[in-house]
Amino acid sequence: MESHRQPVIILVRPQMGENIGASARAMLNFGLTEMRLVEPRDGWPNSRAIAMASGAAGQVLDRARVFATLAEAMEGIDFAFATTARGRELSKPVHTPATAMEMARAHPGRCAIIFGPERTGLENDDVARANAIVTVPVNPGFPSLNLAQAVLLMGYEYGRDLLPAEPSPHHGRPEAIQPADRVEIEKLGDHFEERLTQAGFFFPETKAASMRLNLRNMWARLDLTRGDVRILHGMLRQLTRR
């Protein structure tokens, strides 16, 4: 994501360093790097925030700027969203995270997403400084979101059309996920046929040929990796060792 187009994440009067650090991690998950803090309760820098950021997300905290007021933290911001379940008595448009972040991606200027303190959320004076409200459609019986969860949700909605559309299809060692070739499949079939013959599986003799044919057909149908083939060979050796 281009840094000049990224929305700025503004945390207003955050109370716990751990939540600031977790928010930094959530931001970096979706390529967001600019954090602004307004009156963090426990001061700044905060060792608990650094510990929670854990590694790479520390760069977000290193670049974080601290402001005395939200008005000052809005420097250079052209459009701001206030995240709150309240404040609807103010005359402002209300959006879901998805529609709000669609607007942020399309906006020609710099956008900000404003989050309130963990215990109380944003006050009306804070919300009044935003252009629009973002409200998450959650269970009305339990509408509370952790600060970092809220940041993660907004980051995901912002990045969903900018980051890869699908996750990597494979994890693990490359040699374990490579497709098994026909020779490897053939040798696996030979190994099973040999052991099953020793165990008397192909019985009665009049059906043995069709049973062997069905097994060969089954191996050919399976989408096995080289790792799968090694595991199946190992399982068979272990089962027949005695």
PDB file of C-alpha atoms in Angstrom:
ATOM      1  CA  MET A   1       0.000   0.000   0.000  1.00  0.00           C
ATOM      2  CA  GLU A   2       1.233   3.505  -0.757  1.00  0.00           C
ATOM      3  CA  SER A   3       2.051   5.214   2.532  1.00  0.00           C
ATOM      4  CA  HIS A   4       0.611   8.615   1.544  1.00  0.00           C
ATOM      5  CA  ARG A   5      -2.783   7.026   0.907  1.00  0.00           C
ATOM      6  CA  GLN A   6      -2.933   4.944   4.054  1.00  0.00           C
ATOM      7  CA  PRO A   7      -5.456   6.054   6.644  1.00  0.00           C
ATOM      8  CA  VAL A   8      -3.977   7.384   9.860  1.00  0.00           C
ATOM      9  CA  ILE A   9      -4.955   5.461  13.002  1.00  0.00           C
ATOM     10  CA  ILE A  10      -5.657   7.867  15.882  1.00  0.00           C
ATOM     11  CA  LEU A  11      -6.014   6.417  19.371  1.00  0.00           C
ATOM     12  CA  VAL A  12      -7.642   8.933  21.698  1.00  0.00           C
ATOM     13  CA  ARG A  13      -6.695   8.658  25.380  1.00  0.00           C
ATOM     14  CA  PRO A  14      -5.736   4.965  25.226  1.00  0.00           C
ATOM     15  CA  GLN A  15      -5.492   3.505  28.708  1.00  0.00           C
ATOM     16  CA  MET A  16      -3.336   0.399  28.457  1.00  0.00           C
ATOM     17  CA  GLY A  17       0.054   0.049  26.808  1.00  0.00           C
ATOM     18  CA  GLU A  18      -0.768  -3.533  25.901  1.00  0.00           C
ATOM     19  CA  ASN A  19      -3.709  -2.357  23.784  1.00  0.00           C
ATOM     20  CA  ILE A  20      -1.552   0.201  22.000  1.00  0.00           C
ATOM     21  CA  GLY A  21       0.991  -2.498  21.177  1.00  0.00           C
ATOM     22  CA  ALA A  22      -1.713  -4.912  20.039  1.00  0.00           C
ATOM     23  CA  SER A  23      -3.196  -2.164  17.866  1.00  0.00           C
ATOM     24  CA  ALA A  24       0.211  -1.645  16.254  1.00  0.00           C
ATOM     25  CA  ARG A  25       0.330  -5.349  15.406  1.00  0.00           C
ATOM     26  CA  ALA A  26      -3.177  -5.198  13.974  1.00  0.00           C
ATOM     27  CA  MET A  27      -2.204  -2.205  11.836  1.00  0.00           C
ATOM     28  CA  LEU A  28       0.894  -3.828  10.401  1.00  0.00           C
ATOM     29  CA  ASN A  29      -1.075  -6.985   9.565  1.00  0.00           C
ATOM     30  CA  PHE A  30      -2.742  -4.892   6.874  1.00  0.00           C
ATOM     31  CA  GLY A  31       0.141  -2.641   5.924  1.00  0.00           C
ATOM     32  CA  LEU A  32      -0.877   0.391   7.993  1.00  0.00           C
ATOM     33  CA  THR A  33       2.029   2.178   9.656  1.00  0.00           C
ATOM     34  CA  GLU A  34       0.963   5.638  10.845  1.00  0.00           C
ATOM     35  CA  MET A  35      -0.301   5.805  14.412  1.00  0.00           C
ATOM     36  CA  ARG A  36      -1.111   8.970  16.312  1.00  0.00           C
ATOM     37  CA  LEU A  37      -1.761   9.004  20.054  1.00  0.00           C
ATOM     38  CA  VAL A  38      -3.788  11.572  21.965  1.00  0.00           C
ATOM     39  CA  GLU A  39      -2.991  11.793  25.683  1.00  0.00           C
ATOM     40  CA  PRO A  40      -2.041   8.154  26.353  1.00  0.00           C
ATOM     41  CA  ARG A  41      -2.904   7.589  30.006  1.00  0.00           C
ATOM     42  CA  ASP A  42       0.405   6.011  31.029  1.00  0.00           C
ATOM     43  CA  GLY A  43       2.624   8.342  29.039  1.00  0.00           C
ATOM     44  CA  TRP A  44       4.854   7.648  26.088  1.00  0.00           C
ATOM     45  CA  PRO A  45       6.954   5.686  25.250  1.00  0.00           C
ATOM     46  CA  ASN A  46       5.382   2.739  27.024  1.00  0.00           C
ATOM     47  CA  SER A  47       7.337  -0.460  27.736  1.00  0.00           C
ATOM     48  CA  ARG A  48       4.187  -2.617  27.790  1.00  0.00           C
ATOM     49  CA  ALA A  49       3.191  -1.382  24.362  1.00  0.00           C
ATOM     50  CA  ILE A  50       6.646  -2.212  23.015  1.00  0.00           C
ATOM     51  CA  ALA A  51       6.536  -5.700  24.531  1.00  0.00           C
ATOM     52  CA  MET A  52       3.086  -6.394  23.074  1.00  0.00           C
ATOM     53  CA  ALA A  53       4.038  -5.078  19.616  1.00  0.00           C
ATOM     54  CA  SER A  54       6.571  -7.915  19.454  1.00  0.00           C
ATOM     55  CA  GLY A  55       9.126  -7.523  16.717  1.00  0.00           C
ATOM     56  CA  ALA A  56       8.270  -5.978  13.383  1.00  0.00           C
ATOM     57  CA  ALA A  57       5.242  -4.069  14.684  1.00  0.00           C
ATOM     58  CA  GLY A  58       7.642  -2.091  16.859  1.00  0.00           C
ATOM     59  CA  GLN A  59       8.305   0.073  13.799  1.00  0.00           C
ATOM     60  CA  VAL A  60       4.749   1.398  14.061  1.00  0.00           C
ATOM     61  CA  LEU A  61       5.380   2.476  17.652  1.00  0.00           C
ATOM     62  CA  ASP A  62       8.761   3.961  16.773  1.00  0.00           C
ATOM     63  CA  ARG A  63       7.047   6.271  14.309  1.00  0.00           C
ATOM     64  CA  ALA A  64       4.002   7.030  16.476  1.00  0.00           C
ATOM     65  CA  ARG A  65       3.393  10.700  17.205  1.00  0.00           C
ATOM     66  CA  VAL A  66       1.855  11.965  20.438  1.00  0.00           C
ATOM     67  CA  PHE A  67      -0.511  14.936  20.623  1.00  0.00           C
ATOM     68  CA  ALA A  68      -2.124  16.815  23.490  1.00  0.00           C
ATOM     69  CA  THR A  69      -5.516  17.101  21.785  1.00  0.00           C
ATOM     70  CA  LEU A  70      -7.472  15.402  19.047  1.00  0.00           C
ATOM     71  CA  ALA A  71      -7.645  18.694  17.161  1.00  0.00           C
ATOM     72  CA  GLU A  72      -3.841  18.723  16.939  1.00  0.00           C
ATOM     73  CA  ALA A  73      -3.748  15.067  15.960  1.00  0.00           C
ATOM     74  CA  MET A  74      -5.983  15.870  12.959  1.00  0.00           C
ATOM     75  CA  GLU A  75      -3.143  17.776  11.312  1.00  0.00           C
ATOM     76  CA  GLY A  76      -3.131  17.107   7.561  1.00  0.00           C
ATOM     77  CA  ILE A  77      -6.318  15.018   7.688  1.00  0.00           C
ATOM     78  CA  ASP A  78      -8.929  15.672   5.003  1.00  0.00           C
ATOM     79  CA  PHE A  79     -11.611  13.228   6.121  1.00  0.00           C
ATOM     80  CA  ALA A  80     -12.062  11.452   9.449  1.00  0.00           C
ATOM     81  CA  PHE A  81     -14.157   8.529  10.624  1.00  0.00           C
ATOM     82  CA  ALA A  82     -15.067   8.190  14.308  1.00  0.00           C
ATOM     83  CA  THR A  83     -15.557   4.610  15.456  1.00  0.00           C
ATOM     84  CA  THR A  84     -18.358   4.520  17.979  1.00  0.00           C
ATOM     85  CA  ALA A  85     -21.613   2.806  18.786  1.00  0.00           C
ATOM     86  CA  ARG A  86     -22.804   6.062  20.292  1.00  0.00           C
ATOM     87  CA  GLY A  87     -22.931   9.659  19.115  1.00  0.00           C
ATOM     88  CA  ARG A  88     -25.785   9.149  16.702  1.00  0.00           C
ATOM     89  CA  GLU A  89     -27.519  12.190  18.209  1.00  0.00           C
ATOM     90  CA  LEU A  90     -24.960  14.181  16.241  1.00  0.00           C
ATOM     91  CA  SER A  91     -26.014  14.823  12.662  1.00  0.00           C
ATOM     92  CA  LYS A  92     -23.477  12.706  10.792  1.00  0.00           C
ATOM     93  CA  PRO A  93     -23.633   9.882   8.263  1.00  0.00           C
ATOM     94  CA  VAL A  94     -23.188   6.439   9.817  1.00  0.00           C
ATOM     95  CA  HIS A  95     -21.356   3.669   7.946  1.00  0.00           C
ATOM     96  CA  THR A  96     -20.363   0.062   8.457  1.00  0.00           C
ATOM     97  CA  PRO A  97     -16.618  -0.657   8.403  1.00  0.00           C
ATOM     98  CA  ALA A  98     -16.908  -2.021   4.856  1.00  0.00           C
ATOM     99  CA  THR A  99     -18.589   1.045   3.364  1.00  0.00           C
ATOM    100  CA  ALA A 100     -16.426   3.446   5.360  1.00  0.00           C
ATOM    101  CA  MET A 101     -13.187   1.873   4.188  1.00  0.00           C
ATOM    102  CA  GLU A 102     -14.445   1.750   0.621  1.00  0.00           C
ATOM    103  CA  MET A 103     -14.828   5.509   0.922  1.00  0.00           C
ATOM    104  CA  ALA A 104     -11.341   5.805   2.422  1.00  0.00           C
ATOM    105  CA  ARG A 105      -9.776   3.904  -0.473  1.00  0.00           C
ATOM    106  CA  ALA A 106     -11.502   6.174  -2.978  1.00  0.00           C
ATOM    107  CA  HIS A 107     -10.891   9.481  -1.182  1.00  0.00           C
ATOM    108  CA  PRO A 108      -8.316  11.680  -2.915  1.00  0.00           C
ATOM    109  CA  GLY A 109      -7.031  13.114   0.356  1.00  0.00           C
ATOM    110  CA  ARG A 110      -5.753  11.767   3.661  1.00  0.00           C
ATOM    111  CA  CYS A 111      -8.201   9.898   5.879  1.00  0.00           C
ATOM    112  CA  ALA A 112      -8.079   9.083   9.561  1.00  0.00           C
ATOM    113  CA  ILE A 113      -9.859   6.508  11.696  1.00  0.00           C
ATOM    114  CA  ILE A 114     -10.390   7.648  15.276  1.00  0.00           C
ATOM    115  CA  PHE A 115     -10.714   5.193  18.174  1.00  0.00           C
ATOM    116  CA  GLY A 116     -11.695   6.063  21.730  1.00  0.00           C
ATOM    117  CA  PRO A 117     -10.404   4.879  25.113  1.00  0.00           C
ATOM    118  CA  GLU A 118     -11.072   1.282  26.078  1.00  0.00           C
ATOM    119  CA  ARG A 119     -13.495   1.892  28.935  1.00  0.00           C
ATOM    120  CA  THR A 120     -15.724   4.660  27.626  1.00  0.00           C
ATOM    121  CA  GLY A 121     -15.119   5.071  23.907  1.00  0.00           C
ATOM    122  CA  LEU A 122     -15.128   8.406  22.165  1.00  0.00           C
ATOM    123  CA  GLU A 123     -16.900  11.359  23.746  1.00  0.00           C
ATOM    124  CA  ASN A 124     -19.257  13.530  21.742  1.00  0.00           C
ATOM    125  CA  ASP A 125     -16.632  16.288  21.583  1.00  0.00           C
ATOM    126  CA  ASP A 126     -14.335  13.782  19.841  1.00  0.00           C
ATOM    127  CA  VAL A 127     -17.011  12.517  17.486  1.00  0.00           C
ATOM    128  CA  ALA A 128     -17.926  16.088  16.559  1.00  0.00           C
ATOM    129  CA  ARG A 129     -14.496  16.505  14.943  1.00  0.00           C
ATOM    130  CA  ALA A 130     -15.090  13.603  12.526  1.00  0.00           C
ATOM    131  CA  ASN A 131     -16.876  13.753   9.193  1.00  0.00           C
ATOM    132  CA  ALA A 132     -18.663  10.453   9.636  1.00  0.00           C
ATOM    133  CA  ILE A 133     -19.310   7.685  12.130  1.00  0.00           C
ATOM    134  CA  VAL A 134     -18.389   4.024  11.761  1.00  0.00           C
ATOM    135  CA  THR A 135     -20.431   1.523  13.736  1.00  0.00           C
ATOM    136  CA  VAL A 136     -19.802  -2.215  13.685  1.00  0.00           C
ATOM    137  CA  PRO A 137     -23.017  -4.253  13.361  1.00  0.00           C
ATOM    138  CA  VAL A 138     -22.411  -6.586  16.301  1.00  0.00           C
ATOM    139  CA  ASN A 139     -24.574  -8.480  18.769  1.00  0.00           C
ATOM    140  CA  PRO A 140     -26.660  -5.767  20.486  1.00  0.00           C
ATOM    141  CA  GLY A 141     -26.515  -7.782  23.678  1.00  0.00           C
ATOM    142  CA  PHE A 142     -22.720  -7.457  23.764  1.00  0.00           C
ATOM    143  CA  PRO A 143     -21.550  -4.586  21.549  1.00  0.00           C
ATOM    144  CA  SER A 144     -18.174  -4.017  23.202  1.00  0.00           C
ATOM    145  CA  LEU A 145     -15.030  -4.498  21.095  1.00  0.00           C
ATOM    146  CA  ASN A 146     -11.466  -4.540  22.380  1.00  0.00           C
ATOM    147  CA  LEU A 147      -9.455  -1.594  21.025  1.00  0.00           C
ATOM    148  CA  ALA A 148      -7.054  -3.789  19.047  1.00  0.00           C
ATOM    149  CA  GLN A 149      -9.977  -5.845  17.696  1.00  0.00           C
ATOM    150  CA  ALA A 150     -11.594  -2.674  16.395  1.00  0.00           C
ATOM    151  CA  VAL A 151      -8.331  -1.559  14.761  1.00  0.00           C
ATOM    152  CA  LEU A 152      -7.889  -5.011  13.209  1.00  0.00           C
ATOM    153  CA  LEU A 153     -11.412  -4.959  11.798  1.00  0.00           C
ATOM    154  CA  MET A 154     -10.971  -1.543  10.203  1.00  0.00           C
ATOM    155  CA  GLY A 155      -7.534  -2.479   8.877  1.00  0.00           C
ATOM    156  CA  TYR A 156      -8.926  -5.627   7.289  1.00  0.00           C
ATOM    157  CA  GLU A 157     -11.754  -3.747   5.602  1.00  0.00           C
ATOM    158  CA  TYR A 158      -9.335  -1.123   4.300  1.00  0.00           C
ATOM    159  CA  GLY A 159      -6.834  -3.645   2.983  1.00  0.00           C
ATOM    160  CA  ARG A 160      -9.188  -6.267   1.589  1.00  0.00           C
ATOM    161  CA  ASP A 161      -9.062  -4.851  -1.966  1.00  0.00           C
ATOM    162  CA  LEU A 162      -5.392  -3.845  -1.783  1.00  0.00           C
ATOM    163  CA  LEU A 163      -3.752  -6.940  -0.333  1.00  0.00           C
ATOM    164  CA  PRO A 164      -3.721 -10.392  -2.001  1.00  0.00           C
ATOM    165  CA  ALA A 165      -7.261 -11.623  -2.542  1.00  0.00           C
ATOM    166  CA  GLU A 166      -6.439 -15.191  -1.480  1.00  0.00           C
ATOM    167  CA  PRO A 167      -4.005 -16.581   1.078  1.00  0.00           C
ATOM    168  CA  SER A 168      -1.033 -18.620  -0.019  1.00  0.00           C
ATOM    169  CA  PRO A 169      -2.404 -22.046  -0.968  1.00  0.00           C
ATOM    170  CA  HIS A 170       0.352 -23.964   0.830  1.00  0.00           C
ATOM    171  CA  HIS A 171       2.350 -23.820   4.020  1.00  0.00           C
ATOM    172  CA  GLY A 172       5.295 -25.865   5.146  1.00  0.00           C
ATOM    173  CA  ARG A 173       8.492 -27.140   3.501  1.00  0.00           C
ATOM    174  CA  PRO A 174       8.450 -26.876  -0.316  1.00  0.00           C
ATOM    175  CA  GLU A 175       9.540 -30.508  -0.783  1.00  0.00           C
ATOM    176  CA  ALA A 176       6.616 -31.683   1.353  1.00  0.00           C
ATOM    177  CA  ILE A 177       4.001 -29.884  -0.746  1.00  0.00           C
ATOM    178  CA  GLN A 178       5.280 -30.701  -4.243  1.00  0.00           C
ATOM    179  CA  PRO A 179       2.925 -33.016  -6.145  1.00  0.00           C
ATOM    180  CA  ALA A 180       4.092 -36.637  -6.249  1.00  0.00           C
ATOM    181  CA  ASP A 181       5.092 -37.721  -9.734  1.00  0.00           C
ATOM    182  CA  ARG A 182       3.827 -40.851 -11.489  1.00  0.00           C
ATOM    183  CA  VAL A 183       6.896 -42.931 -10.588  1.00  0.00           C
ATOM    184  CA  GLU A 184       6.428 -42.168  -6.877  1.00  0.00           C
ATOM    185  CA  ILE A 185       2.736 -43.051  -7.072  1.00  0.00           C
ATOM    186  CA  GLU A 186       3.586 -46.276  -8.902  1.00  0.00           C
ATOM    187  CA  LYS A 187       6.132 -47.304  -6.262  1.00  0.00           C
ATOM    188  CA  LEU A 188       3.643 -46.540  -3.505  1.00  0.00           C
ATOM    189  CA  GLY A 189       1.106 -48.793  -5.251  1.00  0.00           C
ATOM    190  CA  ASP A 190       3.726 -51.528  -5.568  1.00  0.00           C
ATOM    191  CA  HIS A 191       4.544 -51.270  -1.865  1.00  0.00           C
ATOM    192  CA  PHE A 192       0.907 -51.551  -0.828  1.00  0.00           C
ATOM    193  CA  GLU A 193       0.221 -54.396  -3.228  1.00  0.00           C
ATOM    194  CA  GLU A 194       3.218 -56.323  -1.924  1.00  0.00           C
ATOM    195  CA  ARG A 195       2.244 -55.931   1.719  1.00  0.00           C
ATOM    196  CA  LEU A 196      -1.437 -56.608   1.101  1.00  0.00           C
ATOM    197  CA  THR A 197      -0.557 -59.761  -0.805  1.00  0.00           C
ATOM    198  CA  GLN A 198       1.525 -60.948   2.159  1.00  0.00           C
ATOM    199  CA  ALA A 199      -1.425 -60.243   4.447  1.00  0.00           C
ATOM    200  CA  GLY A 200      -3.821 -62.260   2.282  1.00  0.00           C
ATOM    201  CA  PHE A 201      -5.930 -59.227   1.358  1.00  0.00           C
ATOM    202  CA  PHE A 202      -6.532 -60.222  -2.263  1.00  0.00           C
ATOM    203  CA  PHE A 203      -9.054 -63.003  -1.620  1.00  0.00           C
ATOM    204  CA  PRO A 204     -10.728 -64.880  -3.163  1.00  0.00           C
ATOM    205  CA  GLU A 205      -8.361 -65.453  -6.073  1.00  0.00           C
ATOM    206  CA  THR A 206     -11.147 -64.920  -8.611  1.00  0.00           C
ATOM    207  CA  LYS A 207     -11.496 -61.278  -7.455  1.00  0.00           C
ATOM    208  CA  ALA A 208      -7.803 -60.524  -6.901  1.00  0.00           C
ATOM    209  CA  ALA A 209      -7.198 -58.970 -10.329  1.00  0.00           C
ATOM    210  CA  SER A 210     -10.122 -56.535 -10.069  1.00  0.00           C
ATOM    211  CA  MET A 211      -9.130 -55.621  -6.502  1.00  0.00           C
ATOM    212  CA  ARG A 212      -5.596 -54.782  -7.652  1.00  0.00           C
ATOM    213  CA  LEU A 213      -6.985 -52.751 -10.544  1.00  0.00           C
ATOM    214  CA  ASN A 214      -9.268 -50.766  -8.230  1.00  0.00           C
ATOM    215  CA  LEU A 215      -6.361 -50.002  -5.899  1.00  0.00           C
ATOM    216  CA  ARG A 216      -4.217 -48.727  -8.786  1.00  0.00           C
ATOM    217  CA  ASN A 217      -7.099 -46.600  -9.944  1.00  0.00           C
ATOM    218  CA  MET A 218      -7.525 -45.183  -6.432  1.00  0.00           C
ATOM    219  CA  TRP A 219      -3.850 -44.149  -6.177  1.00  0.00           C
ATOM    220  CA  ALA A 220      -4.093 -42.413  -9.549  1.00  0.00           C
ATOM    221  CA  ARG A 221      -7.170 -40.448  -8.434  1.00  0.00           C
ATOM    222  CA  LEU A 222      -5.644 -39.165  -5.192  1.00  0.00           C
ATOM    223  CA  ASP A 223      -3.964 -35.754  -5.275  1.00  0.00           C
ATOM    224  CA  LEU A 224      -0.909 -36.815  -3.284  1.00  0.00           C
ATOM    225  CA  THR A 225       2.158 -34.738  -2.486  1.00  0.00           C
ATOM    226  CA  ARG A 226       5.657 -36.117  -2.051  1.00  0.00           C
ATOM    227  CA  GLY A 227       5.210 -35.625   1.675  1.00  0.00           C
ATOM    228  CA  ASP A 228       1.997 -37.679   1.594  1.00  0.00           C
ATOM    229  CA  VAL A 229       3.781 -40.517  -0.223  1.00  0.00           C
ATOM    230  CA  ARG A 230       6.587 -40.614   2.360  1.00  0.00           C
ATOM    231  CA  ILE A 231       4.078 -40.719   5.204  1.00  0.00           C
ATOM    232  CA  LEU A 232       2.103 -43.564   3.610  1.00  0.00           C
ATOM    233  CA  HIS A 233       5.270 -45.587   3.009  1.00  0.00           C
ATOM    234  CA  GLY A 234       6.269 -45.045   6.634  1.00  0.00           C
ATOM    235  CA  MET A 235       2.853 -45.990   7.980  1.00  0.00           C
ATOM    236  CA  LEU A 236       2.858 -49.199   5.948  1.00  0.00           C
ATOM    237  CA  ARG A 237       6.353 -50.178   7.099  1.00  0.00           C
ATOM    238  CA  GLN A 238       5.413 -49.557  10.719  1.00  0.00           C
ATOM    239  CA  LEU A 239       2.181 -51.542  10.473  1.00  0.00           C
ATOM    240  CA  THR A 240       3.901 -54.556   8.895  1.00  0.00           C
ATOM    241  CA  ARG A 241       7.126 -54.457  10.923  1.00  0.00           C
ATOM    242  CA  ARG A 242       5.945 -57.246  13.223  1.00  0.00           C
TER     243      ARG A 242
END
